């Protein structure tokens, strides 16, 4: 018998009260290793309590419930700090793609394990010569009997340092035009030939990595969506990414630097009566509300069973702009202490971290310019960007 929405909401509230820290408690300080371990524990317990993979089929480890249950759970969750960050890509992008495009064997092998965070997955798209124009990528996959052999380099792979698997798009037919000769593979990151190297960012952390693939052998049963279908799978995954970034319940920068935090900070610094500061905070608040309505619209469309479309680009672009504005207001309030701080002053460090992290929102998941191109072409119906190499085989296109 299906659980009623009220029963489900109570179950979620009880679980979160017992397993997560309330949002108004002091922030939980986890090292990355602790956060990943907590994330695995939390999602395992969530699945055991009948709350994991809410909208996914029961036979693949989900609850088989509709999106109204997911909304109800997310509403409860918004009152808590939970270790969700390590599965942002795994649950937000890889899981729906395996659900939509995976073979029954792939889904049986991985879906429940992804839901429980026994397996955490990353997205292996970008390369040194292929970011915005990811379809021009050069990582090669060559068939060898029942195996595919992968060679190439990926870059900016978020979270690969703790992930177990990656969804990797590679070129299987260079004689085809660039969008057509691609295929998507499940890559076990513990395989011989996978070399993950962390990249150090300007905020001191190493959130993303380079991944070198040297003669990495993956089985034919790791092909997702069929040979030559990599672009379709990749586009679906990017749509899920934009929706995940842009339509998140808590808007652009999550709870860390939203207007509420900044209003508190203005009060603490006695700036809340200053007209210019009040104006900036009111502007931010209004923009956040607009962003949350865009997100609500997208989530409602999803609840009615509509697949994410180019409106995800509107949400993602707006989230990136909001993130930059939030950083500007934060730096206006905190001044020099938001840029340089004494060792051990975690409060100031947190402001600086948010400020230097803000530009990344306008790059990850497709830059602001790329989102504007998508909106122009697919929402406003403007002419497509000219492509002098359209229809030509990838191998005939000049590459730097
Ligand atoms: C925080 C973060 C996390 C990321 N995580 C991942 C990940 O997990 N996996 C992954 O595969 N990648 C990841 N990326 C990489 C990201 O997808 C790329 O950085 C992004 O697609 C841009 O590519 P690029 O850096 O090569 O820039 P380029 O494509 O070289 O662009 C350079 C500049 O040119 C502009 N430009 C390019 N083409 C056009 C055009 N047609 N019209 C107008 N302007 C254009 C861009 O807007 C940009 O300003 C991440 C990036 C960030 C910042």
PDB file of C-alpha atoms in Angstrom, residues 231-386:
ATOM      1  CA  UNK A 231      25.830  13.470 -27.549  1.00  0.00           C
ATOM      2  CA  UNK A 232      22.158  12.754 -26.770  1.00  0.00           C
ATOM      3  CA  UNK A 233      23.133  11.364 -23.376  1.00  0.00           C
ATOM      4  CA  UNK A 234      25.504  14.291 -22.718  1.00  0.00           C
ATOM      5  CA  UNK A 235      22.836  16.895 -23.603  1.00  0.00           C
ATOM      6  CA  UNK A 236      20.355  15.224 -21.249  1.00  0.00           C
ATOM      7  CA  UNK A 237      22.991  15.239 -18.526  1.00  0.00           C
ATOM      8  CA  UNK A 238      23.753  18.954 -19.070  1.00  0.00           C
ATOM      9  CA  UNK A 239      20.031  19.756 -18.837  1.00  0.00           C
ATOM     10  CA  UNK A 240      19.875  17.957 -15.503  1.00  0.00           C
ATOM     11  CA  UNK A 241      22.987  19.890 -14.406  1.00  0.00           C
ATOM     12  CA  UNK A 242      21.483  23.294 -15.250  1.00  0.00           C
ATOM     13  CA  UNK A 243      18.269  22.460 -13.487  1.00  0.00           C
ATOM     14  CA  UNK A 244      20.201  21.125 -10.462  1.00  0.00           C
ATOM     15  CA  UNK A 245      22.255  24.350 -10.244  1.00  0.00           C
ATOM     16  CA  UNK A 246      19.518  26.816 -11.160  1.00  0.00           C
ATOM     17  CA  UNK A 247      16.398  25.324  -9.621  1.00  0.00           C
ATOM     18  CA  UNK A 248      17.836  24.275  -6.272  1.00  0.00           C
ATOM     19  CA  UNK A 249      15.406  25.105  -3.490  1.00  0.00           C
ATOM     20  CA  UNK A 250      17.791  27.538  -1.841  1.00  0.00           C
ATOM     21  CA  UNK A 251      18.839  29.554  -4.925  1.00  0.00           C
ATOM     22  CA  UNK A 252      22.279  30.599  -6.036  1.00  0.00           C
ATOM     23  CA  UNK A 253      24.782  30.238  -3.234  1.00  0.00           C
ATOM     24  CA  UNK A 254      22.709  28.018  -1.002  1.00  0.00           C
ATOM     25  CA  UNK A 255      22.432  29.104   2.595  1.00  0.00           C
ATOM     26  CA  UNK A 256      26.032  30.255   2.954  1.00  0.00           C
ATOM     27  CA  UNK A 257      25.866  33.804   1.627  1.00  0.00           C
ATOM     28  CA  UNK A 258      22.204  34.495   0.991  1.00  0.00           C
ATOM     29  CA  UNK A 259      20.563  37.835   1.782  1.00  0.00           C
ATOM     30  CA  UNK A 260      19.484  36.597   5.240  1.00  0.00           C
ATOM     31  CA  UNK A 261      23.100  36.011   6.238  1.00  0.00           C
ATOM     32  CA  UNK A 262      24.137  39.351   4.771  1.00  0.00           C
ATOM     33  CA  UNK A 263      21.347  41.230   6.570  1.00  0.00           C
ATOM     34  CA  UNK A 264      22.566  39.682   9.859  1.00  0.00           C
ATOM     35  CA  UNK A 265      26.114  40.703   8.988  1.00  0.00           C
ATOM     36  CA  UNK A 266      24.982  44.297   8.206  1.00  0.00           C
ATOM     37  CA  UNK A 267      23.268  44.455  11.620  1.00  0.00           C
ATOM     38  CA  UNK A 268      26.387  43.079  13.334  1.00  0.00           C
ATOM     39  CA  UNK A 269      28.488  45.803  11.691  1.00  0.00           C
ATOM     40  CA  UNK A 270      25.924  48.561  12.382  1.00  0.00           C
ATOM     41  CA  UNK A 271      25.437  49.089   8.611  1.00  0.00           C
ATOM     42  CA  UNK A 272      21.763  48.164   8.527  1.00  0.00           C
ATOM     43  CA  UNK A 273      20.698  51.817   8.768  1.00  0.00           C
ATOM     44  CA  UNK A 274      22.962  52.928   5.924  1.00  0.00           C
ATOM     45  CA  UNK A 275      20.816  53.786   2.865  1.00  0.00           C
ATOM     46  CA  UNK A 276      23.215  52.368   0.241  1.00  0.00           C
ATOM     47  CA  UNK A 277      23.599  49.076   2.144  1.00  0.00           C
ATOM     48  CA  UNK A 278      19.834  48.787   2.654  1.00  0.00           C
ATOM     49  CA  UNK A 279      19.274  49.366  -1.056  1.00  0.00           C
ATOM     50  CA  UNK A 280      21.811  46.674  -2.040  1.00  0.00           C
ATOM     51  CA  UNK A 281      20.320  44.166   0.420  1.00  0.00           C
ATOM     52  CA  UNK A 282      16.748  44.851  -0.737  1.00  0.00           C
ATOM     53  CA  UNK A 283      17.835  44.399  -4.372  1.00  0.00           C
ATOM     54  CA  UNK A 284      19.478  41.085  -3.493  1.00  0.00           C
ATOM     55  CA  UNK A 285      16.435  39.893  -1.603  1.00  0.00           C
ATOM     56  CA  UNK A 286      14.145  40.661  -4.569  1.00  0.00           C
ATOM     57  CA  UNK A 287      16.471  38.875  -6.997  1.00  0.00           C
ATOM     58  CA  UNK A 288      16.591  35.839  -4.709  1.00  0.00           C
ATOM     59  CA  UNK A 289      12.799  35.686  -4.637  1.00  0.00           C
ATOM     60  CA  UNK A 290      12.694  35.885  -8.445  1.00  0.00           C
ATOM     61  CA  UNK A 291      15.234  33.052  -8.611  1.00  0.00           C
ATOM     62  CA  UNK A 292      13.210  30.933  -6.230  1.00  0.00           C
ATOM     63  CA  UNK A 293      10.076  31.462  -8.383  1.00  0.00           C
ATOM     64  CA  UNK A 294      11.994  30.378 -11.510  1.00  0.00           C
ATOM     65  CA  UNK A 295      13.119  27.285  -9.600  1.00  0.00           C
ATOM     66  CA  UNK A 296       9.570  26.599  -8.424  1.00  0.00           C
ATOM     67  CA  UNK A 297       8.280  26.827 -11.988  1.00  0.00           C
ATOM     68  CA  UNK A 298      10.868  24.305 -13.199  1.00  0.00           C
ATOM     69  CA  UNK A 299      10.204  21.912 -10.319  1.00  0.00           C
ATOM     70  CA  UNK A 300       6.458  22.099 -10.942  1.00  0.00           C
ATOM     71  CA  UNK A 301       6.991  21.301 -14.631  1.00  0.00           C
ATOM     72  CA  UNK A 302       9.139  18.333 -13.559  1.00  0.00           C
ATOM     73  CA  UNK A 303       6.403  17.231 -11.128  1.00  0.00           C
ATOM     74  CA  UNK A 304       4.026  17.134 -14.111  1.00  0.00           C
ATOM     75  CA  UNK A 305       6.429  14.760 -15.858  1.00  0.00           C
ATOM     76  CA  UNK A 306       8.017  17.261 -18.286  1.00  0.00           C
ATOM     77  CA  UNK A 307      11.718  16.625 -19.041  1.00  0.00           C
ATOM     78  CA  UNK A 308      14.039  19.576 -18.303  1.00  0.00           C
ATOM     79  CA  UNK A 309      14.348  21.877 -21.331  1.00  0.00           C
ATOM     80  CA  UNK A 310      16.217  25.116 -22.194  1.00  0.00           C
ATOM     81  CA  UNK A 311      14.406  26.919 -19.333  1.00  0.00           C
ATOM     82  CA  UNK A 312      17.111  25.284 -17.176  1.00  0.00           C
ATOM     83  CA  UNK A 313      19.523  27.719 -18.889  1.00  0.00           C
ATOM     84  CA  UNK A 314      17.450  30.695 -17.692  1.00  0.00           C
ATOM     85  CA  UNK A 315      17.570  29.397 -14.113  1.00  0.00           C
ATOM     86  CA  UNK A 316      21.272  28.614 -14.327  1.00  0.00           C
ATOM     87  CA  UNK A 317      22.185  32.004 -15.846  1.00  0.00           C
ATOM     88  CA  UNK A 318      20.143  33.849 -13.239  1.00  0.00           C
ATOM     89  CA  UNK A 319      21.722  31.790 -10.438  1.00  0.00           C
ATOM     90  CA  UNK A 320      25.196  32.708 -11.722  1.00  0.00           C
ATOM     91  CA  UNK A 321      24.349  36.434 -11.920  1.00  0.00           C
ATOM     92  CA  UNK A 322      22.826  36.318  -8.439  1.00  0.00           C
ATOM     93  CA  UNK A 323      25.896  34.587  -7.095  1.00  0.00           C
ATOM     94  CA  UNK A 324      28.146  37.386  -8.446  1.00  0.00           C
ATOM     95  CA  UNK A 325      25.868  40.090  -7.002  1.00  0.00           C
ATOM     96  CA  UNK A 326      25.788  38.345  -3.639  1.00  0.00           C
ATOM     97  CA  UNK A 327      29.585  38.266  -3.622  1.00  0.00           C
ATOM     98  CA  UNK A 328      29.697  41.981  -4.500  1.00  0.00           C
ATOM     99  CA  UNK A 329      27.367  42.892  -1.633  1.00  0.00           C
ATOM    100  CA  UNK A 330      29.334  40.626   0.738  1.00  0.00           C
ATOM    101  CA  UNK A 331      32.619  42.286  -0.153  1.00  0.00           C
ATOM    102  CA  UNK A 332      30.990  45.721   0.249  1.00  0.00           C
ATOM    103  CA  UNK A 333      29.996  44.761   3.782  1.00  0.00           C
ATOM    104  CA  UNK A 334      33.097  42.917   4.925  1.00  0.00           C
ATOM    105  CA  UNK A 335      35.692  45.087   3.152  1.00  0.00           C
ATOM    106  CA  UNK A 336      39.288  43.955   3.481  1.00  0.00           C
ATOM    107  CA  UNK A 337      38.405  41.234   5.995  1.00  0.00           C
ATOM    108  CA  UNK A 338      36.485  39.445   3.234  1.00  0.00           C
ATOM    109  CA  UNK A 339      39.695  39.185   1.230  1.00  0.00           C
ATOM    110  CA  UNK A 340      42.469  38.710   3.786  1.00  0.00           C
ATOM    111  CA  UNK A 341      42.062  37.327   7.268  1.00  0.00           C
ATOM    112  CA  UNK A 342      44.020  36.105  10.257  1.00  0.00           C
ATOM    113  CA  UNK A 343      44.800  32.383  10.344  1.00  0.00           C
ATOM    114  CA  UNK A 344      42.106  30.671  12.422  1.00  0.00           C
ATOM    115  CA  UNK A 345      39.444  33.364  11.788  1.00  0.00           C
ATOM    116  CA  UNK A 346      37.030  30.931  10.150  1.00  0.00           C
ATOM    117  CA  UNK A 347      34.222  33.497   9.895  1.00  0.00           C
ATOM    118  CA  UNK A 348      36.261  35.835   7.687  1.00  0.00           C
ATOM    119  CA  UNK A 349      37.650  32.830   5.781  1.00  0.00           C
ATOM    120  CA  UNK A 350      34.106  31.779   4.981  1.00  0.00           C
ATOM    121  CA  UNK A 351      33.291  35.177   3.409  1.00  0.00           C
ATOM    122  CA  UNK A 352      36.432  35.107   1.314  1.00  0.00           C
ATOM    123  CA  UNK A 353      35.706  31.535   0.251  1.00  0.00           C
ATOM    124  CA  UNK A 354      32.233  32.523  -0.955  1.00  0.00           C
ATOM    125  CA  UNK A 355      33.561  35.596  -2.779  1.00  0.00           C
ATOM    126  CA  UNK A 356      36.320  33.798  -4.696  1.00  0.00           C
ATOM    127  CA  UNK A 357      33.998  30.844  -5.387  1.00  0.00           C
ATOM    128  CA  UNK A 358      31.263  33.036  -6.946  1.00  0.00           C
ATOM    129  CA  UNK A 359      32.727  33.409 -10.473  1.00  0.00           C
ATOM    130  CA  UNK A 360      32.794  29.610 -10.839  1.00  0.00           C
ATOM    131  CA  UNK A 361      28.987  29.608 -10.917  1.00  0.00           C
ATOM    132  CA  UNK A 362      29.155  31.482 -14.217  1.00  0.00           C
ATOM    133  CA  UNK A 363      31.427  28.812 -15.722  1.00  0.00           C
ATOM    134  CA  UNK A 364      30.344  25.415 -14.316  1.00  0.00           C
ATOM    135  CA  UNK A 365      27.666  23.643 -16.349  1.00  0.00           C
ATOM    136  CA  UNK A 366      28.217  25.988 -19.317  1.00  0.00           C
ATOM    137  CA  UNK A 367      29.320  29.637 -19.105  1.00  0.00           C
ATOM    138  CA  UNK A 368      26.936  32.607 -18.992  1.00  0.00           C
ATOM    139  CA  UNK A 369      27.677  33.313 -22.675  1.00  0.00           C
ATOM    140  CA  UNK A 370      26.805  29.745 -23.598  1.00  0.00           C
ATOM    141  CA  UNK A 371      23.533  29.931 -21.617  1.00  0.00           C
ATOM    142  CA  UNK A 372      22.697  33.191 -23.430  1.00  0.00           C
ATOM    143  CA  UNK A 373      23.332  31.472 -26.774  1.00  0.00           C
ATOM    144  CA  UNK A 374      20.993  28.616 -25.793  1.00  0.00           C
ATOM    145  CA  UNK A 375      18.290  31.031 -24.626  1.00  0.00           C
ATOM    146  CA  UNK A 376      18.683  33.075 -27.826  1.00  0.00           C
ATOM    147  CA  UNK A 377      18.425  30.073 -30.115  1.00  0.00           C
ATOM    148  CA  UNK A 378      16.026  27.738 -28.326  1.00  0.00           C
ATOM    149  CA  UNK A 379      13.816  30.078 -26.315  1.00  0.00           C
ATOM    150  CA  UNK A 380      13.761  33.264 -28.424  1.00  0.00           C
ATOM    151  CA  UNK A 381      14.136  31.483 -31.781  1.00  0.00           C
ATOM    152  CA  UNK A 382      17.063  33.641 -32.961  1.00  0.00           C
ATOM    153  CA  UNK A 383      19.307  32.355 -35.806  1.00  0.00           C
ATOM    154  CA  UNK A 384      21.932  29.770 -34.842  1.00  0.00           C
ATOM    155  CA  UNK A 385      25.585  30.743 -34.449  1.00  0.00           C
ATOM    156  CA  UNK A 386      27.420  30.235 -37.776  1.00  0.00           C
TER     157      UNK A 386
END
